Amino acid sequence: MALTPRHAATALLPALLLFGFLPLAACGAASGNDDGAARDADVTGVWGDTANTEAPSLEFDPDGRVSGTDGCNRLMGHWSIEGTRVTLQDMASTKMFCQGIDTWLAAGAAADLDGDTLRVYNRDGTEIGVLQRPRAGS
């Protein structure tokens, strides 16, 4: 039985659709974002000197939780990021007496990520300190 042009087109349509859209799907996946916007920076991991118990440090978990220390008190809360701007949310801390330790990190409300430097700001937008991402192997 010979295929008529109509039957041939109907038989080939699924294959044409599949192979026609596969390259487009691959191109879309490579961009990472449907709207073409830049990806958010990766702030996850440790910032600061965790080996020094009197130094401020933070750890950003991929699930949106943040924890650390201001050099005396434990800090915990949540974080989000847009571009290179980190917002600290629902932050809480212990309230120990910290004689001789600058507890500036407890006032952190936001941060800007610049390579391996995290500039921390208070609620007024004033820079209050800087944390460095530790180098691999240190």
Backbone as a printed PyTorch tensor [residue, N CA C, xyz], in Angstrom:
tensor([[[ 0.8390, -1.1670,  0.0000],
         [ 0.0000,  0.0000,  0.0000],
         [ 0.8830,  1.2280,  0.0000]],

        [[ 0.6840,  2.0920, -0.9270],
         [ 1.4780,  3.3050, -1.0630],
         [ 0.8800,  4.4050, -0.1900]],

        [[ 1.7710,  5.2440,  0.3970],
         [ 1.3060,  6.3500,  1.2200],
         [ 0.9500,  7.5320,  0.3350]],

        [[-0.1650,  8.1210,  0.6260],
         [-0.5230,  9.3500, -0.0640],
         [ 0.2740, 10.4810,  0.5530]],

        [[ 0.4100, 11.6080, -0.1200],
         [ 1.1530, 12.7280,  0.4670],
         [ 0.6070, 13.1370,  1.8350]],

        [[-0.7120, 13.0740,  2.0040],
         [-1.3070, 13.4490,  3.3030],
         [-0.8870, 12.4720,  4.3850]],

        [[-0.9100, 11.1660,  4.0900],
         [-0.5170, 10.1490,  5.0680],
         [ 0.9810, 10.2240,  5.3720]],

        [[ 1.7820, 10.5060,  4.3820],
         [ 3.2290, 10.6290,  4.5730],
         [ 3.5390, 11.8050,  5.4990]],

        [[ 2.8740, 12.9260,  5.2890],
         [ 3.0950, 14.0950,  6.1430],
         [ 2.6580, 13.8090,  7.5700]],

        [[ 1.5330, 13.1250,  7.7330],
         [ 1.0320, 12.7860,  9.0670],
         [ 1.9980, 11.8250,  9.7600]],

        [[ 2.5580, 10.8910,  9.0340],
         [ 3.4840,  9.9190,  9.6070],
         [ 4.8020, 10.5720, 10.0060]],

        [[ 5.2500, 11.5700,  9.2680],
         [ 6.5270, 12.2290,  9.5460],
         [ 6.4120, 13.3560, 10.5740]],

        [[ 5.2140, 13.8390, 10.8470],
         [ 5.0350, 14.9850, 11.7300],
         [ 5.6460, 14.7860, 13.1200]],

        [[ 5.4050, 13.6460, 13.7990],
         [ 6.0300, 13.4900, 15.1240],
         [ 7.5610, 13.5600, 15.0820]],

        [[ 8.1690, 12.9420, 14.0740],
         [ 9.6310, 12.9710, 13.9650],
         [10.1290, 14.3890, 13.6950]],

        [[ 9.4450, 15.1100, 12.8320],
         [ 9.8430, 16.4860, 12.5360],
         [ 9.7250, 17.3650, 13.7730]],

        [[ 8.6540, 17.1880, 14.5050],
         [ 8.4780, 17.9830, 15.7260],
         [ 9.5570, 17.6640, 16.7470]],

        [[ 9.8130, 16.3800, 16.9500],
         [10.8090, 15.9660, 17.9300],
         [12.1960, 16.5000, 17.5730]],

        [[12.6340, 16.2620, 16.3470],
         [13.9780, 16.6710, 15.9640],
         [14.0770, 18.1730, 15.6980]],

        [[12.9860, 18.7870, 15.3830],
         [12.9760, 20.2300, 15.1760],
         [13.0760, 21.0150, 16.4700]],

        [[12.4800, 20.4840, 17.5580],
         [12.4760, 21.2010, 18.8370],
         [13.6200, 20.8150, 19.7600]],

        [[14.2480, 19.6720, 19.5370],
         [15.3680, 19.2740, 20.3990],
         [16.4860, 20.3080, 20.4080]],

        [[16.9560, 20.7960, 19.2720],
         [18.0190, 21.8130, 19.3110],
         [17.5800, 23.0820, 20.0390]],

        [[16.3210, 23.4670, 19.8900],
         [15.8420, 24.6560, 20.5930],
         [15.8340, 24.4360, 22.0910]],

        [[15.4310, 23.2480, 22.5330],
         [15.4170, 22.9540, 23.9670],
         [16.8360, 22.9860, 24.5280]],

        [[17.7990, 22.4730, 23.7760],
         [19.1840, 22.4840, 24.2450],
         [19.6940, 23.9110, 24.3730]],

        [[19.3270, 24.7750, 23.4340],
         [19.7680, 26.1700, 23.5110],
         [19.1750, 26.8540, 24.7290]],

        [[17.9370, 26.5730, 25.0280],
         [17.2890, 27.1820, 26.1870],
         [17.9250, 26.7290, 27.4880]],

        [[18.3110, 25.4740, 27.5740],
         [18.9070, 24.9700, 28.8040],
         [20.2820, 25.5730, 29.0330]],

        [[20.9960, 25.8820, 27.9670],
         [22.3500, 26.4090, 28.1200],
         [22.3520, 27.8150, 28.7120]],

        [[21.2980, 28.5840, 28.4670],
         [21.2950, 29.9620, 28.9580],
         [21.0910, 30.0470, 30.4590]],

        [[20.4270, 29.0500, 31.0510],
         [20.2430, 29.0410, 32.4950],
         [19.0170, 29.7790, 32.9560]],

        [[18.6340, 30.8580, 32.3320],
         [17.4750, 31.6430, 32.7270],
         [16.5830, 31.8680, 31.5300]],

        [[15.2740, 31.7160, 31.7230],
         [14.3330, 31.9190, 30.6310],
         [14.2920, 33.3690, 30.1900]],

        [[14.5080, 34.3100, 31.1120],
         [14.3890, 35.7210, 30.7700],
         [15.7080, 36.3360, 30.2990]],

        [[16.7690, 35.5390, 30.2200],
         [18.0520, 36.0360, 29.7490],
         [18.8210, 36.8400, 30.7810]],

        [[18.3070, 36.9560, 32.0130],
         [18.9830, 37.7300, 33.0570],
         [20.2230, 36.9820, 33.5430]],

        [[21.1480, 37.7170, 34.1030],
         [22.3750, 37.1280, 34.6500],
         [22.0390, 36.2550, 35.8510]],

        [[22.8490, 35.2460, 36.0630],
         [22.6530, 34.3590, 37.2120],
         [23.0690, 35.0550, 38.4930]],

        [[22.4560, 34.6070, 39.5960],
         [22.8560, 35.1290, 40.8980],
         [24.2280, 34.5720, 41.2510]],

        [[25.0140, 35.3610, 41.9660],
         [26.3430, 34.9360, 42.3980],
         [26.2050, 33.7880, 43.4010]],

        [[27.2610, 33.0250, 43.5780],
         [27.2590, 31.8950, 44.5160],
         [27.9060, 32.3200, 45.8280]],

        [[27.0840, 32.5280, 46.8400],
         [27.5770, 32.9340, 48.1520],
         [27.6800, 31.7390, 49.1040]],

        [[27.2220, 30.5640, 48.6780],
         [27.2050, 29.4130, 49.5720],
         [28.6110, 29.0560, 50.0390]],

        [[28.6590, 28.5410, 51.2570],
         [29.9250, 28.1440, 51.8450],
         [30.3200, 29.0530, 52.9980]],

        [[31.5660, 28.9440, 53.3910],
         [32.0860, 29.6370, 54.5720],
         [32.7300, 30.9630, 54.1880]],

        [[32.5130, 31.9610, 55.0350],
         [33.1340, 33.2890, 54.8940],
         [33.7330, 33.6550, 56.2410]],

        [[34.9840, 34.1050, 56.2350],
         [35.6620, 34.4730, 57.4690],
         [36.5680, 33.3560, 57.9460]],

        [[37.1960, 33.5850, 59.0920],
         [38.1780, 32.6570, 59.6590],
         [37.5080, 31.7870, 60.7150]],

        [[37.0520, 30.6140, 60.3300],
         [36.3680, 29.7310, 61.2780],
         [37.3220, 29.0740, 62.2690]],

        [[38.6160, 29.0860, 61.9900],
         [39.5920, 28.5010, 62.9130],
         [39.8100, 29.3910, 64.1370]],

        [[39.5440, 30.6910, 64.0000],
         [39.6950, 31.6400, 65.0980],
         [38.3230, 31.8620, 65.7400]],

        [[38.1260, 31.3510, 66.9370],
         [36.8130, 31.4220, 67.5910],
         [36.4110, 32.8470, 67.9800]],

        [[37.3470, 33.7870, 67.9710],
         [37.0200, 35.1750, 68.2980],
         [36.8900, 36.0520, 67.0510]],

        [[36.8990, 35.4220, 65.8800],
         [36.7600, 36.1590, 64.6150],
         [35.3580, 35.9270, 64.0510]],

        [[34.7880, 36.9340, 63.4150],
         [33.4740, 36.7500, 62.8110],
         [33.5330, 35.8270, 61.5920]],

        [[32.4680, 35.0540, 61.4090],
         [32.3730, 34.1820, 60.2420],
         [30.9110, 33.8330, 59.9970]],

        [[30.6080, 33.5100, 58.7550],
         [29.2650, 33.0740, 58.3720],
         [29.3790, 31.8680, 57.4540]],

        [[28.3660, 31.0160, 57.5040],
         [28.2530, 29.9170, 56.5510],
         [26.8680, 29.9760, 55.9360]],

        [[26.8420, 30.0860, 54.6020],
         [25.6020, 30.1570, 53.8490],
         [25.3030, 28.7700, 53.2840]],

        [[24.2110, 28.1640, 53.7340],
         [23.8010, 26.8480, 53.2470],
         [22.9680, 27.0080, 51.9790]],

        [[23.0350, 26.0360, 51.0700],
         [22.2570, 26.1180, 49.8360],
         [20.7420, 26.1770, 50.0730]],

        [[20.2770, 25.6990, 51.2240],
         [18.8320, 25.6890, 51.4990],
         [18.3070, 27.0340, 52.0050]],

        [[19.1680, 28.0600, 52.0400],
         [18.7200, 29.3850, 52.4470],
         [18.9520, 29.7120, 53.9110]],

        [[19.5990, 28.8190, 54.6370],
         [19.9230, 29.1050, 56.0360],
         [21.3300, 29.6690, 56.1370]],

        [[21.5270, 30.5520, 57.1200],
         [22.8450, 31.1120, 57.3870],
         [23.1140, 30.9570, 58.8790]],

        [[24.3580, 30.6510, 59.2220],
         [24.7570, 30.5500, 60.6250],
         [26.1990, 31.0140, 60.7410]],

        [[26.5930, 31.3340, 61.9590],
         [27.9610, 31.7790, 62.1710],
         [28.1500, 32.3540, 63.5440]],

        [[29.1430, 33.2340, 63.6360],
         [29.4650, 33.8670, 64.9110],
         [29.9540, 35.2830, 64.6490]],

        [[29.7090, 36.1500, 65.6160],
         [30.2570, 37.5110, 65.5220],
         [31.5890, 37.5980, 66.2700]],

        [[32.0950, 36.4510, 66.6830],
         [33.3300, 36.3710, 67.4550],
         [33.0490, 36.0370, 68.9020]],

        [[31.7830, 36.0470, 69.2780],
         [31.3620, 35.7240, 70.6400],
         [30.0050, 35.0200, 70.6290]],

        [[29.0190, 35.6540, 70.0120],
         [27.6640, 35.1040, 69.9780],
         [27.4190, 34.3080, 68.6980]],

        [[26.5780, 33.2900, 68.8120],
         [26.1630, 32.5150, 67.6460],
         [25.1010, 33.3060, 66.8870]],

        [[25.1670, 33.2610, 65.5610],
         [24.1980, 33.9320, 64.6970],
         [23.4860, 32.8800, 63.8520]],

        [[22.2030, 33.1310, 63.5890],
         [21.4640, 32.2270, 62.7240],
         [20.3080, 32.9670, 62.0730]],

        [[19.9110, 32.4990, 60.9000],
         [18.8010, 33.1160, 60.1840],
         [18.6970, 32.5490, 58.7830]],

        [[18.1730, 33.3630, 57.8910],
         [17.9840, 32.9620, 56.4920],
         [18.5940, 34.0120, 55.5700]],

        [[18.8480, 33.6020, 54.3390],
         [19.4350, 34.5180, 53.3640],
         [18.7800, 34.3020, 52.0050]],

        [[18.8540, 35.3440, 51.1940],
         [18.4540, 35.2620, 49.7910],
         [19.4390, 36.1180, 49.0090]],

        [[19.4880, 35.9020, 47.7080],
         [20.4210, 36.6610, 46.8830],
         [19.7470, 37.0640, 45.5860]],

        [[20.0640, 38.2620, 45.1460],
         [19.6450, 38.7470, 43.8370],
         [20.8600, 39.4110, 43.2120]],

        [[21.3700, 38.7880, 42.1570],
         [22.6120, 39.2770, 41.5540],
         [23.7660, 39.0170, 42.5080]],

        [[24.3860, 40.0870, 43.0190],
         [25.4680, 39.9560, 43.9960],
         [25.0570, 40.5010, 45.3660]],

        [[23.7710, 40.8640, 45.5150],
         [23.2840, 41.4500, 46.7710],
         [22.6350, 40.3680, 47.6280]],

        [[23.2040, 40.1410, 48.8080],
         [22.6940, 39.1610, 49.7620],
         [21.8440, 39.8900, 50.7910]],

        [[20.6670, 39.3580, 51.0620],
         [19.8080, 39.9070, 52.1110],
         [19.7430, 38.9080, 53.2480]],

        [[20.0460, 39.3670, 54.4560],
         [19.9590, 38.5350, 55.6530],
         [18.5810, 38.7580, 56.2720]],

        [[17.8800, 37.6660, 56.5650],
         [16.5070, 37.7480, 57.0470],
         [16.3310, 36.9410, 58.3270]],

        [[15.4310, 37.4130, 59.1790],
         [15.0680, 36.6960, 60.4090],
         [16.3000, 36.3350, 61.2360]],

        [[17.2510, 37.2510, 61.3140],
         [18.4890, 36.9680, 62.0400],
         [18.2550, 36.9920, 63.5430]],

        [[18.8860, 36.0580, 64.2230],
         [18.8230, 35.9660, 65.6750],
         [20.2260, 35.6420, 66.1840]],

        [[20.4640, 35.9230, 67.4580],
         [21.7730, 35.5950, 68.0310],
         [21.6220, 35.3230, 69.5140]],

        [[22.6280, 34.6260, 70.0270],
         [22.7080, 34.4950, 71.4770],
         [23.1030, 35.8660, 72.0180]],

        [[23.0010, 36.0790, 73.3090],
         [23.2870, 37.4020, 73.9020],
         [24.2890, 37.2710, 75.0520]],

        [[25.4360, 36.7070, 74.7540],
         [26.4710, 36.5640, 75.7750],
         [27.2200, 37.8810, 75.9480]],

        [[27.7860, 38.0780, 77.1330],
         [28.6260, 39.2410, 77.3910],
         [29.9540, 39.0190, 76.6750]],

        [[30.3360, 39.9590, 75.8440],
         [31.5070, 39.7870, 74.9780],
         [32.5100, 40.9060, 75.2160]],

        [[33.2420, 40.8330, 76.2980],
         [34.2120, 41.8660, 76.6350],
         [35.4040, 41.8140, 75.6940]],

        [[35.7290, 42.9690, 75.1010],
         [36.9070, 43.0900, 74.2640],
         [36.7500, 42.5390, 72.8550]],

        [[35.5390, 42.1620, 72.4440],
         [35.3270, 41.6290, 71.0950],
         [34.3540, 42.5460, 70.3660]],

        [[34.7190, 42.9490, 69.1590],
         [33.8530, 43.7820, 68.3310],
         [32.8180, 42.8710, 67.6700]],

        [[31.5750, 43.0010, 68.0650],
         [30.5100, 42.1250, 67.5730],
         [29.7390, 42.7570, 66.4110]],

        [[30.4350, 43.4240, 65.5060],
         [29.8240, 44.1410, 64.3950],
         [28.9350, 43.2630, 63.5200]],

        [[29.2850, 42.0060, 63.3470],
         [28.5550, 41.1430, 62.4230],
         [27.1110, 40.9060, 62.8680]],

        [[26.8430, 41.0020, 64.1620],
         [25.4740, 40.8080, 64.6580],
         [24.5140, 41.8560, 64.0930]],

        [[25.0260, 42.9960, 63.6410],
         [24.1870, 44.0610, 63.0800],
         [24.0020, 43.9150, 61.5680]],

        [[24.5450, 42.8660, 60.9710],
         [24.4660, 42.6890, 59.5210],
         [23.0420, 42.4780, 59.0350]],

        [[22.6790, 43.2040, 57.9810],
         [21.3500, 43.0710, 57.3790],
         [21.4400, 42.7410, 55.8900]],

        [[22.5640, 43.0530, 55.2650],
         [22.7540, 42.8040, 53.8440],
         [24.2420, 42.7200, 53.5650]],

        [[24.5700, 42.2400, 52.3820],
         [25.9780, 42.1460, 51.9860],
         [26.0760, 42.1880, 50.4690]],

        [[27.2150, 42.6510, 49.9910],
         [27.5160, 42.6280, 48.5670],
         [28.6800, 41.6900, 48.3400]],

        [[28.5340, 40.8240, 47.3610],
         [29.5580, 39.8490, 47.0210],
         [30.4090, 40.4060, 45.8910]],

        [[31.7250, 40.4520, 46.1370],
         [32.6720, 40.9360, 45.1340],
         [33.8250, 39.9390, 45.0810]],

        [[33.6800, 38.9200, 44.2370],
         [34.6980, 37.8760, 44.1670],
         [34.7640, 37.1070, 45.4680]],

        [[35.9130, 37.1390, 46.1290],
         [36.0940, 36.4510, 47.4060],
         [35.9370, 37.3830, 48.5970]],

        [[35.3020, 38.5330, 48.3770],
         [35.0640, 39.5120, 49.4410],
         [33.5680, 39.7090, 49.6260]],

        [[33.1230, 39.6740, 50.8790],
         [31.7270, 39.9020, 51.2250],
         [31.6700, 41.1510, 52.0970]],

        [[31.1430, 42.2390, 51.5510],
         [31.0080, 43.5020, 52.2830],
         [29.6720, 43.5070, 52.9840]],

        [[29.6920, 43.6580, 54.3100],
         [28.4860, 43.5480, 55.1310],
         [27.9980, 44.9330, 55.5330]],

        [[26.6690, 45.1320, 55.4530],
         [26.0340, 46.4200, 55.7480],
         [24.9830, 46.2580, 56.8330]],

        [[24.7990, 47.3080, 57.6280],
         [23.7330, 47.3010, 58.6370],
         [22.4220, 47.7350, 57.9830]],

        [[21.3600, 47.8680, 58.7850],
         [20.0350, 48.2390, 58.2610],
         [20.0150, 49.6190, 57.6100]],

        [[20.9150, 50.5130, 58.0280],
         [20.9860, 51.8530, 57.4480],
         [21.7510, 51.8810, 56.1240]],

        [[22.3750, 50.7580, 55.7490],
         [23.1430, 50.7040, 54.5100],
         [24.5970, 51.0830, 54.6730]],

        [[25.0380, 51.2420, 55.9170],
         [26.4320, 51.5800, 56.1980],
         [27.2690, 50.3070, 56.2260]],

        [[28.4060, 50.3150, 55.5130],
         [29.2940, 49.1580, 55.5630],
         [29.8710, 49.0340, 56.9590]],

        [[29.7230, 47.8390, 57.5520],
         [30.1990, 47.6310, 58.9240],
         [31.3610, 46.6490, 59.0090]],

        [[31.6510, 45.9580, 57.9210],
         [32.7740, 45.0200, 57.9580],
         [32.8770, 44.2140, 56.6930]],

        [[33.9390, 43.4280, 56.6250],
         [34.2300, 42.6140, 55.4420],
         [34.6100, 41.2130, 55.8990]],

        [[34.1000, 40.2160, 55.1810],
         [34.5000, 38.8300, 55.3800],
         [35.1310, 38.3400, 54.0870]],

        [[36.1490, 37.5150, 54.2100],
         [36.8170, 36.9380, 53.0540],
         [36.4410, 35.4650, 52.9390]],

        [[36.3150, 34.9820, 51.6920],
         [36.1110, 33.5460, 51.4700],
         [37.4720, 32.8740, 51.6510]],

        [[37.5610, 31.8600, 52.5010],
         [38.8570, 31.1970, 52.6780],
         [39.3390, 30.5760, 51.3690]],

        [[40.6330, 30.5870, 51.1760],
         [41.2260, 29.9650, 49.9840],
         [41.1160, 28.4580, 50.1260]],

        [[40.9890, 27.7840, 49.0120],
         [40.9180, 26.3230, 49.0190],
         [42.1490, 25.7510, 49.6920]],

        [[41.9220, 24.7940, 50.5710],
         [43.0320, 24.1510, 51.2700],
         [43.4970, 24.8520, 52.5260]],

        [[42.8750, 25.9990, 52.8700],
         [43.3240, 26.7020, 54.0890],
         [42.3310, 26.5260, 55.2010]]])
